[in-house]
Short mmCIF file of C-alpha atoms in Angstrom, two decimals:
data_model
loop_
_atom_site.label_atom_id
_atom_site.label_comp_id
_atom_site.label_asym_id
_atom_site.label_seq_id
_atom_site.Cartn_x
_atom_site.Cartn_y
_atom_site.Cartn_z
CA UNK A 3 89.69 117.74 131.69
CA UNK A 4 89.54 113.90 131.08
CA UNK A 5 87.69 111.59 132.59
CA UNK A 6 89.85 109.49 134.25
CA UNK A 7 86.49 106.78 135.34
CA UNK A 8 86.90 106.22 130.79
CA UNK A 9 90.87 105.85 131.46
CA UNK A 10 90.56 102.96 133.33
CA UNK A 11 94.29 101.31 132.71
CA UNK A 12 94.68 102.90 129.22
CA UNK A 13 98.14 104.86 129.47
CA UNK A 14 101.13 102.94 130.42
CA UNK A 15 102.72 104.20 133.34
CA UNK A 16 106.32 105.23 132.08
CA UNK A 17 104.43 107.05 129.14
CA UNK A 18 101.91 109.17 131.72
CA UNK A 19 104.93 110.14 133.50
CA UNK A 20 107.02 111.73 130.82
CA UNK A 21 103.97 113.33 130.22
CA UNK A 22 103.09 114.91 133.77
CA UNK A 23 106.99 115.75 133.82
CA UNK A 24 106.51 117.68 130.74
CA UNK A 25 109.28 115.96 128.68
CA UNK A 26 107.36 114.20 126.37
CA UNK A 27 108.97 115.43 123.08
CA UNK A 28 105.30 115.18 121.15
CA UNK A 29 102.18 116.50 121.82
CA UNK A 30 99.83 113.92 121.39
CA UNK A 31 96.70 115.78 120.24
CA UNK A 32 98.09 118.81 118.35
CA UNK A 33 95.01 119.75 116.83
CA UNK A 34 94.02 120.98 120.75
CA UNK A 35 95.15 124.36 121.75
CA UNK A 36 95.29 123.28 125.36
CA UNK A 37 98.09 121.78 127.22
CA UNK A 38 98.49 119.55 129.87
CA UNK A 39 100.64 121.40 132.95
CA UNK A 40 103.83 119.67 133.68
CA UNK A 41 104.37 118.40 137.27
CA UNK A 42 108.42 117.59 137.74
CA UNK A 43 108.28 117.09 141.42
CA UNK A 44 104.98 115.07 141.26
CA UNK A 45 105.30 112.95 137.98
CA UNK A 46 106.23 109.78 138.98
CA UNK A 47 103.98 109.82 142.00
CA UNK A 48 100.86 110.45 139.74
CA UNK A 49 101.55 108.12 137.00
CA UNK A 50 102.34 105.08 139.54
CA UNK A 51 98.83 105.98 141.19
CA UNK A 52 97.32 106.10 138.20
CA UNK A 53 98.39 102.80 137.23
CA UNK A 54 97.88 101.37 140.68
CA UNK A 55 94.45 102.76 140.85
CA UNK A 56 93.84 101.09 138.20
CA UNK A 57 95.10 97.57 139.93
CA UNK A 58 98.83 97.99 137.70
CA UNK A 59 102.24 98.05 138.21
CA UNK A 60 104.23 100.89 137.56
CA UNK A 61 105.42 99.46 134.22
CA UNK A 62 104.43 97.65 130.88
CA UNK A 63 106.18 94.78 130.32
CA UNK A 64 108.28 94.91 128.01
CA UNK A 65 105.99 93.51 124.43
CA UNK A 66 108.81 91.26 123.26
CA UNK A 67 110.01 90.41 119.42
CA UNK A 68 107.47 91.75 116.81
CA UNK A 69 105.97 89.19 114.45
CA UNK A 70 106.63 90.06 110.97
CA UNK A 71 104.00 88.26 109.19
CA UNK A 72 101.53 89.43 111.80
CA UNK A 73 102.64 92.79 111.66
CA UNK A 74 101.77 92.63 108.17
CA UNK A 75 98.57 91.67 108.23
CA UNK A 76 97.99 94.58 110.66
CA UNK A 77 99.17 97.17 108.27
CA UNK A 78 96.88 95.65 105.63
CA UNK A 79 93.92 96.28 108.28
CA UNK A 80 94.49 99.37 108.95
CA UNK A 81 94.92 100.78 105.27
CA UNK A 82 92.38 101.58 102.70
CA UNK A 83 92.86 98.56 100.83
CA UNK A 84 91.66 95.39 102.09
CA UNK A 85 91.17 96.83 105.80
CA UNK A 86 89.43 99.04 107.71
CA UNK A 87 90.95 102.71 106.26
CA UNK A 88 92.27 103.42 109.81
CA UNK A 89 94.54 105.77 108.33
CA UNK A 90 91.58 107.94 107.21
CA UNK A 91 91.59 109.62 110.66
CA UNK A 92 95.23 108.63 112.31
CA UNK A 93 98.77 109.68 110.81
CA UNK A 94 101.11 107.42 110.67
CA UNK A 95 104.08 108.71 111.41
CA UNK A 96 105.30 111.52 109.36
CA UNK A 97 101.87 110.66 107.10
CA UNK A 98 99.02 112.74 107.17
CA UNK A 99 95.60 110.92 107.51
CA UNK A 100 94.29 111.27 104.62
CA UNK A 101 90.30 112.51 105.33
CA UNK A 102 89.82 113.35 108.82
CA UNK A 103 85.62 114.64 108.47
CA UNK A 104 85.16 114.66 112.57
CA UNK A 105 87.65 113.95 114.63
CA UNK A 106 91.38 113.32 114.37
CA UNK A 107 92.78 110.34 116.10
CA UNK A 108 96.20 109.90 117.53
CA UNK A 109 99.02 109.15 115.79
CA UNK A 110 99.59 105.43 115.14
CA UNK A 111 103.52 105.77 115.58
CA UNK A 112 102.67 106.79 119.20
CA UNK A 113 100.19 104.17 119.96
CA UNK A 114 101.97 101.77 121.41
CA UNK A 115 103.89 103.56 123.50
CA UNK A 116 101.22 105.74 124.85
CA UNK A 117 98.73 102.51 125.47
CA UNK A 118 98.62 99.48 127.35
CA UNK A 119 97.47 96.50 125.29
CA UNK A 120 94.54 95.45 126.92
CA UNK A 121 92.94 98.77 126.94
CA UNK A 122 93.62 98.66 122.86
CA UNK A 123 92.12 95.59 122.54
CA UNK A 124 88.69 96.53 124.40
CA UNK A 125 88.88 100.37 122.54
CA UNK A 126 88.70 98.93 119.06
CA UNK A 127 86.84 96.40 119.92
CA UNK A 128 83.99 98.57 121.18
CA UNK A 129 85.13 102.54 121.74
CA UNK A 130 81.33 103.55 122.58
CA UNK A 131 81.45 101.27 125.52
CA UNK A 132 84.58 103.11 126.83
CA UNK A 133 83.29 106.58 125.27
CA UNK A 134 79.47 106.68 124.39
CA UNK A 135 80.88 110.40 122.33
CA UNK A 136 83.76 108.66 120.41
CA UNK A 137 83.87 109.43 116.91
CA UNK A 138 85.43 106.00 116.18
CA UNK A 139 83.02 103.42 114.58
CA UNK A 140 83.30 100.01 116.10
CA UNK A 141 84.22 97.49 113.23
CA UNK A 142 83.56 94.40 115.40
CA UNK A 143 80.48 92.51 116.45
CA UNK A 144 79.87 89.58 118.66
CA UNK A 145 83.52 89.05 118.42
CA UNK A 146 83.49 88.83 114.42
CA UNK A 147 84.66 91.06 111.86
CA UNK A 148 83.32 91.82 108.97
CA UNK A 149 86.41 91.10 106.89
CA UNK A 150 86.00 87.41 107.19
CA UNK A 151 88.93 86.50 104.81
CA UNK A 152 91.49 88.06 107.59
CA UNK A 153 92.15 85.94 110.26
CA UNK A 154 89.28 84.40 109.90
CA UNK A 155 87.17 87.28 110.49
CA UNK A 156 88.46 86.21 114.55
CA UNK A 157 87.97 90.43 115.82
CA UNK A 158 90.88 89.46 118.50
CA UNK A 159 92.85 88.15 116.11
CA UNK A 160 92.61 90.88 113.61
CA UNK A 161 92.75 93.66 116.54
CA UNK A 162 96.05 91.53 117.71
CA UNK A 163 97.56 91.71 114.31
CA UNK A 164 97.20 96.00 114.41
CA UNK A 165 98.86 95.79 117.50
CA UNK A 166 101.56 93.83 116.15
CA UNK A 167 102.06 96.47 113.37
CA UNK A 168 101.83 99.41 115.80
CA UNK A 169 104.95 97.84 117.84
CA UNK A 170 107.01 99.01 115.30
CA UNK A 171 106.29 102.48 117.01
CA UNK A 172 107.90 105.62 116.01
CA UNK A 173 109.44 103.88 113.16
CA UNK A 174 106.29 102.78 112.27
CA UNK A 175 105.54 103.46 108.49
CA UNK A 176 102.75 104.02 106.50
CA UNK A 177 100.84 101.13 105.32
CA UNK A 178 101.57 100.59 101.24
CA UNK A 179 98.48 101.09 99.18
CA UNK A 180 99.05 99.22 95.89
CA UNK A 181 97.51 101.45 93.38
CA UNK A 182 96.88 100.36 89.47
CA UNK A 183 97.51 103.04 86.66
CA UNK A 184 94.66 103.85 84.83
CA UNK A 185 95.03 102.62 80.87
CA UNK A 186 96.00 105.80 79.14
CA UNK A 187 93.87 106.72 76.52
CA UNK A 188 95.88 106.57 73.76
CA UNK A 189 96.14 102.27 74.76
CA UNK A 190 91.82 102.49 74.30
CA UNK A 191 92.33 103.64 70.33
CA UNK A 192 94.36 101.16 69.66
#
């Protein structure tokens, strides 16, 4: 059962309501057996309280125009080069992560859908002070990051950049990992 006091305006409305409908065509935590019950008749009753509970409208509004070169720098974040290997516990997309040890997160092409920015902002910015038992590590201190060359090393303006990237949602792709070859070793005889 979650506890909704550690939802405090996380899920956007629209998204908790295909969800309490049952007509959400994903299941957002596959790796759990269980399954949330679907409530047709009571759907969009629950997900506008929720929401209002929380002092919010029934909807999102609607995130605008993504920015490219921002989006960019958000991919770069989250992958294993030059960021914070995000990707090491969330898919992306049709991508696997790549080393889940604890916990699997969510699927980043679902993300922004599913959440309502300001609750991203203060989850990566700190998950332990939403959940004390979260298996994510928190990247950001004091409001700094420890990849300084990004953005400054500004944690909002990094965190804002991953959101950018996420808006591409389920046609989100995988950030690119430039790899190098390795010299063969018939180049080290010569």
């Amino acid at each position: 059962v979650p506890n909704f006091n550690q939802m405090v305006g996380k899920l956007n409305a629209d998204w908790t309501q295909r969800l309490l409908s049952g007509v959400l065509d994903y299941h957002p935590r596959p790796w759990l057996e269980q399954r949330m019950p679907a409530f047709p008749s009571r759907a969009q009753a629950l997900a506008q309280g929720l929401a209002h509970r929380d002092g919010y409208g029934s909807s999102e509004p609607s995130p605008g125009r993504q920015d490219a070169a921002l989006a960019e720098i958000g991919a770069q974040l989250v992958s294993p080069a030059g960021g914070f290997n995000c990707v090491q516990c969330h898919a992306v997309g049709t991508e696997a992560a790549t080393e889940v040890f604890e916990a699997p997160g969510i699927n980043f092409a679902y993300t922004h859908e599913r959440l309502r920015r300001d609750f991203f902002h203060r989850w990566v910015e700190n998950p332990q002070a939403i959940d004390p038992l979260s298996r994510m590590p928190a990247f950001f201190f004091d409001g700094r990051s420890p990849l300084t060359d990004v953005l400054g090393g500004d944690a909002q303006a990094q965190i804002a950049a991953m959101w950018e990237y996420l808006a591409a949602g389920r046609a989100l792709e995988a950030p690119v990992v430039e790899t190098t070859e390795p010299e063969s070793l018939e180049s080290s005889f010569e």
